[in-house]
mmCIF file of C-alpha atoms (C1' of nucleotides) in Angstrom:
data_model
loop_
_atom_site.group_PDB
_atom_site.id
_atom_site.type_symbol
_atom_site.label_atom_id
_atom_site.label_comp_id
_atom_site.label_asym_id
_atom_site.label_seq_id
_atom_site.Cartn_x
_atom_site.Cartn_y
_atom_site.Cartn_z
ATOM 1 C CA MET A 30 32.162 -60.205 -15.010
ATOM 2 C CA LYS A 31 32.219 -57.170 -12.731
ATOM 3 C CA GLN A 32 30.393 -55.103 -14.331
ATOM 4 C CA PRO A 33 26.987 -55.277 -12.489
ATOM 5 C CA SER A 34 28.848 -53.414 -9.791
ATOM 6 C CA ALA A 35 27.861 -49.988 -10.565
ATOM 7 C CA ARG A 36 23.799 -50.808 -10.743
ATOM 8 C CA GLN A 37 24.472 -52.848 -7.641
ATOM 9 C CA ALA A 38 26.119 -49.871 -5.915
ATOM 10 C CA GLU A 39 23.064 -48.104 -7.333
ATOM 11 C CA ARG A 40 20.790 -50.181 -5.035
ATOM 12 C CA ILE A 41 22.404 -50.194 -1.416
ATOM 13 C CA SER A 42 22.848 -46.308 -2.249
ATOM 14 C CA GLN A 43 18.749 -46.576 -2.480
ATOM 15 C CA ARG A 44 18.200 -48.600 0.223
ATOM 16 C CA ARG A 45 20.426 -46.815 2.583
ATOM 17 C CA GLU A 46 18.434 -43.587 2.056
ATOM 18 C CA ARG A 47 14.774 -45.915 2.589
ATOM 19 C CA GLU A 48 16.446 -46.661 5.687
ATOM 20 C CA GLU A 49 16.727 -43.376 6.154
ATOM 21 C CA GLN A 50 12.858 -42.733 6.245
ATOM 22 C CA ASN A 51 12.089 -45.131 8.847
ATOM 23 C CA LEU A 52 11.610 -44.246 12.100
ATOM 24 C CA PHE A 53 12.446 -47.740 13.676
ATOM 25 C CA SER A 54 15.764 -48.019 12.033
ATOM 26 C CA ARG A 55 16.607 -44.476 12.796
ATOM 27 C CA LEU A 56 15.908 -44.721 16.985
ATOM 28 C CA PRO A 57 18.484 -47.265 17.783
ATOM 29 C CA ALA A 58 21.207 -45.420 16.005
ATOM 30 C CA ALA A 59 19.912 -41.752 17.487
ATOM 31 C CA TYR A 60 19.486 -43.264 21.491
ATOM 32 C CA ALA A 61 23.234 -45.773 21.094
ATOM 33 C CA ALA A 62 24.885 -41.488 19.900
ATOM 34 C CA SER A 63 23.118 -39.967 22.558
ATOM 35 C CA ARG A 64 24.293 -42.701 25.449
ATOM 36 C CA LEU A 65 27.964 -42.569 24.018
ATOM 37 C CA GLN A 66 27.652 -39.217 23.817
ATOM 38 C CA GLY A 67 26.329 -38.834 27.647
ATOM 39 C CA GLN A 68 29.281 -41.548 28.236
ATOM 40 C CA ARG A 69 31.549 -39.281 26.874
ATOM 41 C CA VAL A 70 30.426 -36.271 29.016
ATOM 42 C CA LEU A 71 30.299 -37.702 32.093
ATOM 43 C CA GLN A 72 33.361 -39.440 31.846
ATOM 44 C CA ARG A 73 35.067 -36.059 31.260
ATOM 45 C CA ALA A 74 33.159 -34.332 33.692
ATOM 46 C CA GLY A 75 35.163 -36.871 36.833
ATOM 47 C CA GLY A 76 33.772 -40.608 35.713
ATOM 48 C CA LEU A 77 30.599 -41.154 36.866
ATOM 49 C CA SER A 78 28.397 -43.482 34.102
ATOM 50 C CA ILE A 79 24.727 -42.785 32.960
ATOM 51 C CA VAL A 80 23.759 -44.484 35.604
ATOM 52 C CA GLU A 81 25.210 -42.805 38.096
ATOM 53 C CA TRP A 82 24.156 -39.553 37.338
ATOM 54 C CA ARG A 83 20.868 -40.496 37.011
ATOM 55 C CA VAL A 84 20.867 -41.581 40.239
ATOM 56 C CA LEU A 85 22.338 -38.892 41.741
ATOM 57 C CA TRP A 86 20.765 -36.084 40.174
ATOM 58 C CA ASP A 87 17.330 -38.053 40.877
ATOM 59 C CA LEU A 88 18.587 -38.021 44.566
ATOM 60 C CA TYR A 89 19.817 -34.236 44.584
ATOM 61 C CA GLU A 90 16.620 -32.499 42.853
ATOM 62 C CA ALA A 91 13.837 -34.760 44.823
ATOM 63 C CA GLY A 92 15.174 -36.417 47.920
ATOM 64 C CA PRO A 93 15.438 -39.384 49.223
ATOM 65 C CA MET A 94 13.085 -42.095 47.392
ATOM 66 C CA THR A 95 13.082 -45.657 47.143
ATOM 67 C CA ILE A 96 14.595 -48.680 44.338
ATOM 68 C CA ARG A 97 10.981 -48.158 42.340
ATOM 69 C CA ASP A 98 10.491 -44.399 42.589
ATOM 70 C CA LEU A 99 14.084 -44.361 41.264
ATOM 71 C CA ALA A 100 12.977 -46.557 38.604
ATOM 72 C CA GLU A 101 9.425 -44.576 37.542
ATOM 73 C CA ILE A 102 11.542 -41.462 37.112
ATOM 74 C CA GLN A 103 14.251 -42.888 35.222
ATOM 75 C CA ARG A 104 11.510 -44.918 32.787
ATOM 76 C CA THR A 105 14.182 -48.399 33.224
ATOM 77 C CA ASP A 106 13.960 -51.519 34.540
ATOM 78 C CA HIS A 107 14.633 -51.441 38.861
ATOM 79 C CA SER A 108 17.250 -54.415 37.666
ATOM 80 C CA GLN A 109 18.759 -52.240 36.495
ATOM 81 C CA LEU A 110 19.236 -50.072 40.222
ATOM 82 C CA SER A 111 19.680 -53.078 42.252
ATOM 83 C CA ARG A 112 22.336 -53.802 40.546
ATOM 84 C CA ALA A 113 23.904 -49.895 40.389
ATOM 85 C CA LEU A 114 23.059 -48.905 43.847
ATOM 86 C CA PRO A 115 25.436 -51.188 46.059
ATOM 87 C CA ALA A 116 28.227 -49.844 43.784
ATOM 88 C CA MET A 117 27.249 -46.537 45.101
ATOM 89 C CA GLN A 118 26.984 -47.141 48.533
ATOM 90 C CA LYS A 119 30.556 -48.591 48.263
ATOM 91 C CA LYS A 120 31.891 -45.249 46.582
ATOM 92 C CA GLN A 121 29.969 -43.575 49.605
ATOM 93 C CA PHE A 122 27.594 -42.219 47.099
ATOM 94 C CA VAL A 123 24.649 -42.884 48.611
ATOM 95 C CA THR A 124 23.433 -44.520 51.176
ATOM 96 C CA MET A 125 20.539 -47.820 51.388
ATOM 97 C CA THR A 126 18.089 -48.240 54.276
ATOM 98 C CA ARG A 127 15.296 -50.613 54.509
ATOM 99 C CA ASP A 128 11.999 -48.599 55.447
ATOM 100 C CA SER A 129 11.155 -49.072 59.106
ATOM 101 C CA ALA A 130 7.009 -48.458 57.921
ATOM 102 C CA ASP A 131 7.603 -51.085 54.998
ATOM 103 C CA GLY A 132 10.017 -53.444 55.149
ATOM 104 C CA ARG A 133 9.900 -54.369 51.712
ATOM 105 C CA GLN A 134 10.938 -50.927 50.608
ATOM 106 C CA ILE A 135 13.858 -49.338 50.693
ATOM 107 C CA VAL A 136 14.862 -46.198 50.423
ATOM 108 C CA VAL A 137 18.296 -44.316 48.863
ATOM 109 C CA ALA A 138 19.258 -41.342 50.193
ATOM 110 C CA LEU A 139 22.531 -39.307 48.865
ATOM 111 C CA THR A 140 25.521 -38.653 51.449
ATOM 112 C CA GLU A 141 27.837 -35.461 51.196
ATOM 113 C CA THR A 142 30.115 -37.458 49.198
ATOM 114 C CA GLY A 143 27.298 -37.721 46.427
ATOM 115 C CA ARG A 144 26.177 -34.448 46.489
ATOM 116 C CA ARG A 145 29.625 -33.429 46.069
ATOM 117 C CA ALA A 146 30.311 -35.740 42.787
ATOM 118 C CA TYR A 147 26.899 -34.740 41.635
ATOM 119 C CA GLU A 148 28.215 -30.440 41.981
ATOM 120 C CA THR A 149 31.436 -31.634 40.216
ATOM 121 C CA THR A 150 29.445 -33.314 37.477
ATOM 122 C CA ALA A 151 26.389 -31.025 37.197
ATOM 123 C CA PRO A 152 28.318 -28.022 35.336
ATOM 124 C CA THR A 153 28.627 -29.718 32.331
ATOM 125 C CA MET A 154 25.852 -31.813 32.396
ATOM 126 C CA LYS A 155 24.208 -28.265 31.707
ATOM 127 C CA LEU A 156 26.908 -26.946 29.617
ATOM 128 C CA ARG A 157 25.403 -29.750 27.267
ATOM 129 C CA ARG A 158 21.649 -29.193 27.785
ATOM 130 C CA GLU A 159 22.357 -25.195 26.977
ATOM 131 C CA ALA A 160 24.396 -26.586 24.144
ATOM 132 C CA LEU A 161 21.120 -28.771 22.849
ATOM 133 C CA LYS A 162 19.050 -25.505 23.594
ATOM 134 C CA ALA A 163 21.372 -23.441 21.190
ATOM 135 C CA GLU A 164 19.856 -25.948 18.470
ATOM 136 C CA PHE A 165 16.320 -27.097 19.204
ATOM 137 C CA SER A 166 13.786 -23.887 19.682
ATOM 138 C CA PRO A 167 11.696 -24.396 22.637
ATOM 139 C CA GLU A 168 8.424 -25.255 20.158
ATOM 140 C CA GLU A 169 10.831 -27.593 18.351
ATOM 141 C CA ILE A 170 11.925 -29.672 21.702
ATOM 142 C CA ALA A 171 8.161 -29.387 23.214
ATOM 143 C CA THR A 172 7.189 -31.022 19.177
ATOM 144 C CA PHE A 173 9.792 -33.253 19.241
ATOM 145 C CA VAL A 174 8.428 -34.883 22.502
ATOM 146 C CA ASN A 175 5.076 -35.221 21.846
ATOM 147 C CA LEU A 176 6.870 -37.376 18.685
ATOM 148 C CA LEU A 177 8.310 -39.458 21.205
ATOM 149 C CA ASP A 178 5.333 -39.376 23.897
ATOM 150 C CA ARG A 179 3.043 -40.565 20.793
ATOM 151 C CA PHE A 180 5.193 -42.544 19.390
ATOM 152 C CA GLU A 181 5.652 -44.751 23.089
ATOM 153 C CA ASN A 182 2.376 -45.017 22.692
ATOM 154 C CA PHE A 183 2.430 -47.096 19.815
ATOM 155 C CA LEU A 184 5.292 -49.320 20.573
ATOM 156 C CA ARG A 185 3.527 -50.136 23.645
ATOM 157 C CA ARG A 186 0.488 -51.377 22.446
ATOM 158 C CA PRO A 187 -0.356 -55.100 22.912
ATOM 159 C CA ILE A 188 0.711 -56.531 19.182
ATOM 160 C CA ASP A 189 -2.169 -57.922 18.355
ATOM 161 C CA THR A 190 -3.752 -54.288 18.235
ATOM 162 C CA PHE A 191 -2.290 -54.459 15.012
ATOM 163 C CA LEU A 192 -1.108 -57.962 14.062
ATOM 164 C CA GLU A 193 -4.932 -59.253 13.935
ATOM 165 C CA ARG A 194 -4.851 -62.779 12.583
ATOM 166 C CA ASP A 195 -8.316 -63.183 12.997
ATOM 167 C CA SER A 196 -9.808 -60.186 11.093
ATOM 168 C CA VAL A 197 -7.433 -61.701 8.233
ATOM 169 C CA GLU A 198 -9.031 -64.453 7.407
ATOM 170 C CA MET B 22 8.789 -38.551 61.690
ATOM 171 C CA LYS B 23 6.814 -39.131 58.938
ATOM 172 C CA GLN B 24 5.557 -36.213 58.145
ATOM 173 C CA PRO B 25 7.346 -35.705 55.145
ATOM 174 C CA SER B 26 6.197 -38.045 53.266
ATOM 175 C CA ALA B 27 3.265 -35.785 51.401
ATOM 176 C CA ARG B 28 6.004 -32.881 50.621
ATOM 177 C CA GLN B 29 9.112 -35.943 49.579
ATOM 178 C CA ALA B 30 5.920 -37.145 47.500
ATOM 179 C CA GLU B 31 5.777 -33.764 45.242
ATOM 180 C CA ARG B 32 9.159 -34.002 45.136
ATOM 181 C CA ILE B 33 9.305 -36.934 43.742
ATOM 182 C CA SER B 34 5.889 -36.452 41.190
ATOM 183 C CA GLN B 35 7.943 -32.989 39.848
ATOM 184 C CA ARG B 36 10.613 -34.343 39.096
ATOM 185 C CA ARG B 37 8.700 -37.010 36.989
ATOM 186 C CA GLU B 38 6.864 -34.273 35.029
ATOM 187 C CA ARG B 39 10.330 -32.663 34.827
ATOM 188 C CA GLU B 40 12.495 -35.536 33.119
ATOM 189 C CA GLU B 41 9.092 -36.341 30.834
ATOM 190 C CA GLN B 42 10.239 -33.047 29.167
ATOM 191 C CA ASN B 43 14.485 -34.045 29.049
ATOM 192 C CA LEU B 44 15.374 -35.419 25.310
ATOM 193 C CA PHE B 45 17.457 -36.942 26.824
ATOM 194 C CA SER B 46 16.057 -39.509 29.119
ATOM 195 C CA ARG B 47 13.332 -39.482 26.458
ATOM 196 C CA LEU B 48 14.975 -41.270 23.929
ATOM 197 C CA PRO B 49 16.301 -44.202 26.133
ATOM 198 C CA ALA B 50 12.475 -45.731 26.974
ATOM 199 C CA ALA B 51 11.598 -44.832 23.648
ATOM 200 C CA TYR B 52 14.271 -47.109 21.663
ATOM 201 C CA ALA B 53 13.610 -50.001 24.193
ATOM 202 C CA ALA B 54 10.021 -49.762 23.627
ATOM 203 C CA SER B 55 11.011 -50.086 19.710
ATOM 204 C CA ARG B 56 13.467 -52.545 20.098
ATOM 205 C CA LEU B 57 11.278 -54.628 22.708
ATOM 206 C CA GLN B 58 8.020 -53.939 20.191
ATOM 207 C CA GLY B 59 10.412 -55.469 17.560
ATOM 208 C CA GLN B 60 11.807 -58.389 19.110
ATOM 209 C CA ARG B 61 7.958 -59.629 20.003
ATOM 210 C CA VAL B 62 6.532 -58.576 16.497
ATOM 211 C CA LEU B 63 9.234 -61.060 15.056
ATOM 212 C CA GLN B 64 9.000 -63.968 17.555
ATOM 213 C CA ARG B 65 5.387 -63.839 16.784
ATOM 214 C CA ALA B 66 6.069 -63.830 12.817
ATOM 215 C CA GLY B 67 8.776 -66.952 12.696
ATOM 216 C CA GLY B 68 11.195 -66.130 15.137
ATOM 217 C CA LEU B 69 14.147 -64.225 13.705
ATOM 218 C CA SER B 70 16.353 -62.039 16.135
ATOM 219 C CA ILE B 71 16.369 -58.571 15.072
ATOM 220 C CA VAL B 72 19.968 -58.211 13.480
ATOM 221 C CA GLU B 73 18.846 -61.763 11.719
ATOM 222 C CA TRP B 74 15.696 -59.160 10.397
ATOM 223 C CA ARG B 75 17.378 -56.097 9.042
ATOM 224 C CA VAL B 76 20.073 -58.839 7.172
ATOM 225 C CA LEU B 77 17.895 -60.549 5.451
ATOM 226 C CA TRP B 78 15.591 -57.183 4.322
ATOM 227 C CA ASP B 79 18.750 -55.103 3.080
ATOM 228 C CA LEU B 80 20.005 -57.951 1.365
ATOM 229 C CA TYR B 81 16.309 -58.787 -0.188
ATOM 230 C CA GLU B 82 16.046 -55.337 -1.194
ATOM 231 C CA ALA B 83 19.444 -54.846 -2.631
ATOM 232 C CA GLY B 84 21.549 -57.580 -3.647
ATOM 233 C CA PRO B 85 23.942 -58.964 -2.184
ATOM 234 C CA MET B 86 26.947 -56.316 -0.236
ATOM 235 C CA THR B 87 29.790 -55.920 1.663
ATOM 236 C CA ILE B 88 29.708 -56.540 5.898
ATOM 237 C CA ARG B 89 30.777 -52.858 5.769
ATOM 238 C CA ASP B 90 27.262 -51.966 3.038
ATOM 239 C CA LEU B 91 24.771 -53.780 5.728
ATOM 240 C CA ALA B 92 27.179 -51.651 8.671
ATOM 241 C CA GLU B 93 26.517 -48.012 6.985
ATOM 242 C CA ILE B 94 22.889 -49.103 5.655
ATOM 243 C CA GLN B 95 22.057 -49.740 9.307
ATOM 244 C CA ARG B 96 23.889 -47.429 11.339
ATOM 245 C CA THR B 97 25.430 -50.098 12.597
ATOM 246 C CA ASP B 98 29.743 -51.125 13.654
ATOM 247 C CA HIS B 99 30.607 -53.830 11.960
ATOM 248 C CA SER B 100 30.992 -55.894 14.777
ATOM 249 C CA GLN B 101 27.570 -56.618 15.700
ATOM 250 C CA LEU B 102 27.554 -58.233 12.217
ATOM 251 C CA SER B 103 30.453 -60.216 12.770
ATOM 252 C CA ARG B 104 29.327 -61.991 14.599
ATOM 253 C CA ALA B 105 25.738 -62.116 13.630
ATOM 254 C CA LEU B 106 26.802 -63.334 9.747
ATOM 255 C CA PRO B 107 28.675 -67.112 10.971
ATOM 256 C CA ALA B 108 24.910 -67.613 13.103
ATOM 257 C CA MET B 109 23.270 -67.066 10.053
ATOM 258 C CA GLN B 110 25.200 -68.760 7.432
ATOM 259 C CA LYS B 111 25.172 -72.302 9.887
ATOM 260 C CA LYS B 112 21.480 -71.425 9.427
ATOM 261 C CA GLN B 113 21.495 -71.185 6.114
ATOM 262 C CA PHE B 114 19.929 -67.954 5.432
ATOM 263 C CA VAL B 115 23.461 -66.711 3.819
ATOM 264 C CA THR B 116 26.740 -66.918 2.136
ATOM 265 C CA MET B 117 29.829 -65.509 2.350
ATOM 266 C CA THR B 118 32.453 -65.313 0.155
ATOM 267 C CA ARG B 119 35.993 -63.732 0.332
ATOM 268 C CA ASP B 120 35.470 -61.107 -2.505
ATOM 269 C CA SER B 121 38.168 -61.784 -4.855
ATOM 270 C CA ALA B 122 38.985 -58.469 -5.932
ATOM 271 C CA ASP B 123 40.039 -57.262 -2.083
ATOM 272 C CA GLY B 124 40.258 -59.994 -0.586
ATOM 273 C CA ARG B 125 39.649 -58.259 2.835
ATOM 274 C CA GLN B 126 36.283 -57.377 2.151
ATOM 275 C CA ILE B 127 33.461 -60.226 2.574
ATOM 276 C CA VAL B 128 30.515 -60.416 0.283
ATOM 277 C CA VAL B 129 27.395 -61.707 2.175
ATOM 278 C CA ALA B 130 24.396 -62.751 -0.447
ATOM 279 C CA LEU B 131 21.365 -64.440 0.360
ATOM 280 C CA THR B 132 20.607 -68.330 -0.214
ATOM 281 C CA GLU B 133 17.085 -69.392 -0.398
ATOM 282 C CA THR B 134 16.277 -70.766 2.149
ATOM 283 C CA GLY B 135 17.449 -66.559 3.372
ATOM 284 C CA ARG B 136 14.818 -65.524 1.102
ATOM 285 C CA ARG B 137 12.391 -67.732 2.565
ATOM 286 C CA ALA B 138 12.545 -66.537 5.380
ATOM 287 C CA TYR B 139 12.474 -62.648 4.581
ATOM 288 C CA GLU B 140 9.438 -63.898 2.405
ATOM 289 C CA THR B 141 7.765 -64.992 5.706
ATOM 290 C CA THR B 142 8.751 -62.137 8.166
ATOM 291 C CA ALA B 143 7.815 -59.580 5.431
ATOM 292 C CA PRO B 144 4.469 -59.368 5.859
ATOM 293 C CA THR B 145 4.085 -59.320 9.228
ATOM 294 C CA MET B 146 6.349 -56.796 9.565
ATOM 295 C CA LYS B 147 4.887 -54.676 6.736
ATOM 296 C CA LEU B 148 1.739 -54.814 9.323
ATOM 297 C CA ARG B 149 3.437 -53.075 11.731
ATOM 298 C CA ARG B 150 4.966 -49.888 9.997
ATOM 299 C CA GLU B 151 0.992 -49.672 8.239
ATOM 300 C CA ALA B 152 -0.192 -49.234 11.556
ATOM 301 C CA LEU B 153 2.334 -47.210 12.135
ATOM 302 C CA LYS B 154 1.250 -45.261 9.307
ATOM 303 C CA ALA B 155 -2.333 -45.071 11.005
ATOM 304 C CA GLU B 156 -1.318 -42.920 13.464
ATOM 305 C CA PHE B 157 0.761 -40.616 12.098
ATOM 306 C CA SER B 158 0.826 -38.888 9.052
ATOM 307 C CA PRO B 159 3.617 -38.419 6.286
ATOM 308 C CA GLU B 160 3.998 -35.270 7.393
ATOM 309 C CA GLU B 161 4.613 -36.042 10.877
ATOM 310 C CA ILE B 162 6.991 -38.962 10.030
ATOM 311 C CA ALA B 163 8.878 -36.563 7.801
ATOM 312 C CA THR B 164 8.626 -33.779 10.938
ATOM 313 C CA PHE B 165 10.776 -36.443 13.217
ATOM 314 C CA VAL B 166 12.794 -38.068 11.215
ATOM 315 C CA ASN B 167 13.850 -34.375 10.526
ATOM 316 C CA LEU B 168 13.966 -33.285 14.436
ATOM 317 C CA LEU B 169 15.967 -36.835 14.680
ATOM 318 C CA ASP B 170 18.691 -36.113 11.959
ATOM 319 C CA ARG B 171 19.120 -32.654 14.266
ATOM 320 C CA PHE B 172 19.494 -34.740 16.901
ATOM 321 C CA GLU B 173 21.825 -37.272 16.102
ATOM 322 C CA ASN B 174 23.843 -34.346 14.321
ATOM 323 C CA PHE B 175 24.277 -32.770 17.087
ATOM 324 C CA LEU B 176 24.788 -35.990 19.025
ATOM 325 C CA ARG B 177 27.716 -37.075 16.944
ATOM 326 C CA ARG B 178 29.624 -33.807 17.448
ATOM 327 C CA PRO B 179 32.921 -33.594 19.076
ATOM 328 C CA ILE B 180 32.083 -32.593 22.397
ATOM 329 C CA ASP B 181 34.359 -30.406 23.123
ATOM 330 C CA THR B 182 31.702 -28.252 20.605
ATOM 331 C CA PHE B 183 30.102 -26.987 23.726
ATOM 332 C CA LEU B 184 32.388 -28.061 26.929
ATOM 333 C CA GLU B 185 35.270 -25.328 25.722
ATOM 334 C CA ARG B 186 36.305 -25.153 28.926
ATOM 335 C CA ASP B 187 38.735 -22.666 27.407
ATOM 336 C CA SER B 188 36.117 -20.032 26.802
ATOM 337 C CA VAL B 189 34.944 -19.871 29.741
ATOM 338 C CA GLU B 190 38.165 -19.027 31.570
ATOM 339 C "C1'" DA C 10 59.504 -50.867 -5.092
ATOM 340 C "C1'" DA C 11 59.677 -50.395 -0.623
ATOM 341 C "C1'" DA C 12 57.721 -47.840 3.460
ATOM 342 C "C1'" DA C 13 53.566 -45.580 5.543
ATOM 343 C "C1'" DA C 14 49.321 -45.220 5.708
ATOM 344 C "C1'" DA C 15 43.972 -46.616 5.278
ATOM 345 C "C1'" DT C 16 40.624 -50.289 4.944
ATOM 346 C "C1'" DG C 17 37.859 -54.667 6.204
ATOM 347 C "C1'" DC C 18 36.594 -57.648 9.146
ATOM 348 C "C1'" DG C 19 37.247 -60.239 13.678
ATOM 349 C "C1'" DT C 20 37.328 -60.891 18.876
ATOM 350 C "C1'" DG C 21 37.330 -59.474 23.531
ATOM 351 C "C1'" DA C 22 35.823 -56.479 26.781
ATOM 352 C "C1'" DC C 23 32.239 -53.438 28.597
ATOM 353 C "C1'" DA C 24 27.855 -50.140 29.190
ATOM 354 C "C1'" DA C 25 22.524 -50.581 29.419
ATOM 355 C "C1'" DG C 26 18.731 -52.601 28.490
ATOM 356 C "C1'" DT C 27 15.333 -56.187 29.042
ATOM 357 C "C1'" DC C 28 12.848 -60.142 30.346
ATOM 358 C "C1'" DA C 29 11.525 -64.484 33.988
ATOM 359 C "C1'" DT C 30 12.054 -66.372 38.505
ATOM 360 C "C1'" DA C 31 12.688 -66.308 43.649
ATOM 361 C "C1'" DT C 32 12.220 -64.509 47.747
ATOM 362 C "C1'" DA C 33 10.804 -61.788 51.704
ATOM 363 C "C1'" DT C 34 7.236 -58.189 53.265
ATOM 364 C "C1'" DT C 35 2.986 -56.283 53.077
ATOM 365 C "C1'" DA C 36 -1.785 -55.793 52.167
ATOM 366 C "C1'" DT C 37 -6.534 -58.129 51.159
ATOM 367 C "C1'" DC C 38 -10.235 -61.666 51.396
ATOM 368 C "C1'" DT C 39 -12.863 -64.979 53.125
ATOM 369 C "C1'" DA D 27 -6.615 -65.268 61.838
ATOM 370 C "C1'" DG D 28 -5.184 -67.905 57.746
ATOM 371 C "C1'" DA D 29 -4.762 -68.572 52.852
ATOM 372 C "C1'" DT D 30 -4.112 -65.664 48.832
ATOM 373 C "C1'" DA D 31 -2.872 -61.887 46.471
ATOM 374 C "C1'" DA D 32 -0.023 -57.906 45.905
ATOM 375 C "C1'" DT D 33 4.551 -55.682 45.744
ATOM 376 C "C1'" DA D 34 9.617 -54.303 46.261
ATOM 377 C "C1'" DT D 35 13.956 -56.391 45.818
ATOM 378 C "C1'" DA D 36 17.504 -59.152 44.119
ATOM 379 C "C1'" DT D 37 19.674 -62.162 40.381
ATOM 380 C "C1'" DG D 38 20.716 -65.043 36.483
ATOM 381 C "C1'" DA D 39 20.544 -64.903 31.527
ATOM 382 C "C1'" DC D 40 20.163 -62.372 27.006
ATOM 383 C "C1'" DT D 41 19.806 -58.825 23.229
ATOM 384 C "C1'" DT D 42 21.994 -54.675 21.246
ATOM 385 C "C1'" DG D 43 24.794 -51.634 21.572
ATOM 386 C "C1'" DT D 44 30.209 -49.841 21.636
ATOM 387 C "C1'" DC D 45 34.715 -48.975 21.430
ATOM 388 C "C1'" DA D 46 40.250 -50.640 21.274
ATOM 389 C "C1'" DC D 47 43.089 -53.639 19.657
ATOM 390 C "C1'" DG D 48 45.397 -57.106 15.618
ATOM 391 C "C1'" DC D 49 45.362 -59.190 11.437
ATOM 392 C "C1'" DA D 50 45.524 -59.255 6.788
ATOM 393 C "C1'" DT D 51 45.221 -56.719 2.513
ATOM 394 C "C1'" DT D 52 45.682 -52.711 -0.763
ATOM 395 C "C1'" DT D 53 46.022 -48.523 -1.607
ATOM 396 C "C1'" DT D 54 49.039 -44.427 -1.803
ATOM 397 C "C1'" DT D 55 53.827 -41.975 -0.816
ATOM 398 C "C1'" DT D 56 58.166 -41.112 -1.018
#
DNA sequence: AAAAAATGCGTGACAAGTCATATATTATCT
DNA sequence: AGATAATATATGACTTGTCACGCATTTTTT
């Protein structure tokens, strides 16, 4: 009663191949791999978390800014920063000061300690970006980013634009 | 004392533009958007979670298989399935039976209820895939998948292959 | 055949994301 | 000015994903 296993194995492998062509199922795996590699490299470079690294980098490059600005640059939810920043403040990486002109905003700025943490980590992260450049030409990167742009655009469309129950009736 | 704010705004916007070209920071946002859209469409289609949908789809297309096979097709960790499957069993979507030939394995199979859940959800999910096809030509999809392949390949390389402290000395 | 290694699965712990809602502050509208 | 709307941040609850470790079962080595 074990004969179907060969045919079954064949169907499973066909399924795997089909999934390989499916954008929706490829993206999570690629993202997970990217995050994991990022975490590992950061671990090696001194122990920052991904969120911490992004904050330090942005502040280093662009100077003090509000939580909202940070969230927008990083294309992430502000809640993630709301949660991470107090710990970074405790580690003396950043200062958080309420804006005197607009009492709702909190301006985050790099401290000397934060600057040093950035400078310790940055060379390793640069190695990683350079390794990527060795694999992909500038044109390929541009194509990739453009496809991601368009895909993301599609993903952010209200779902009714393609589910349209009315038009089916 | 508020003069620098204009120059500061400029630096922040430059920072945002640079980040837009950075693959590592684009991927999380694209993935998050994809997941969110998936969740919404599934919600509309009947209330399955992403993990549940993937399991039903795979089993429907390829027949019964082990947890390991499911994890491999879905390019995910087996723990995710270990956690999701008991609930799906409770909902009568699948059966889980220990393989008599290899006592380590558990074979997951679709029930009639699971099959119906799949068939209820599938048309909506198909609409989504077709909407994607309207935005991207087959060649573009192929290019995209190929770039993802190569990127993922890079991401899964051991990090020493590009951090190589020795070779720097 | 016994010992060692590999495999399959379950589970605890954690990171990174999201949403929804609450609260304080500022902006806008009559 | 007072009521209303919008904005910035904080927080709780949830999902998806990972790893590491433990246990049971096979498989491979010796």
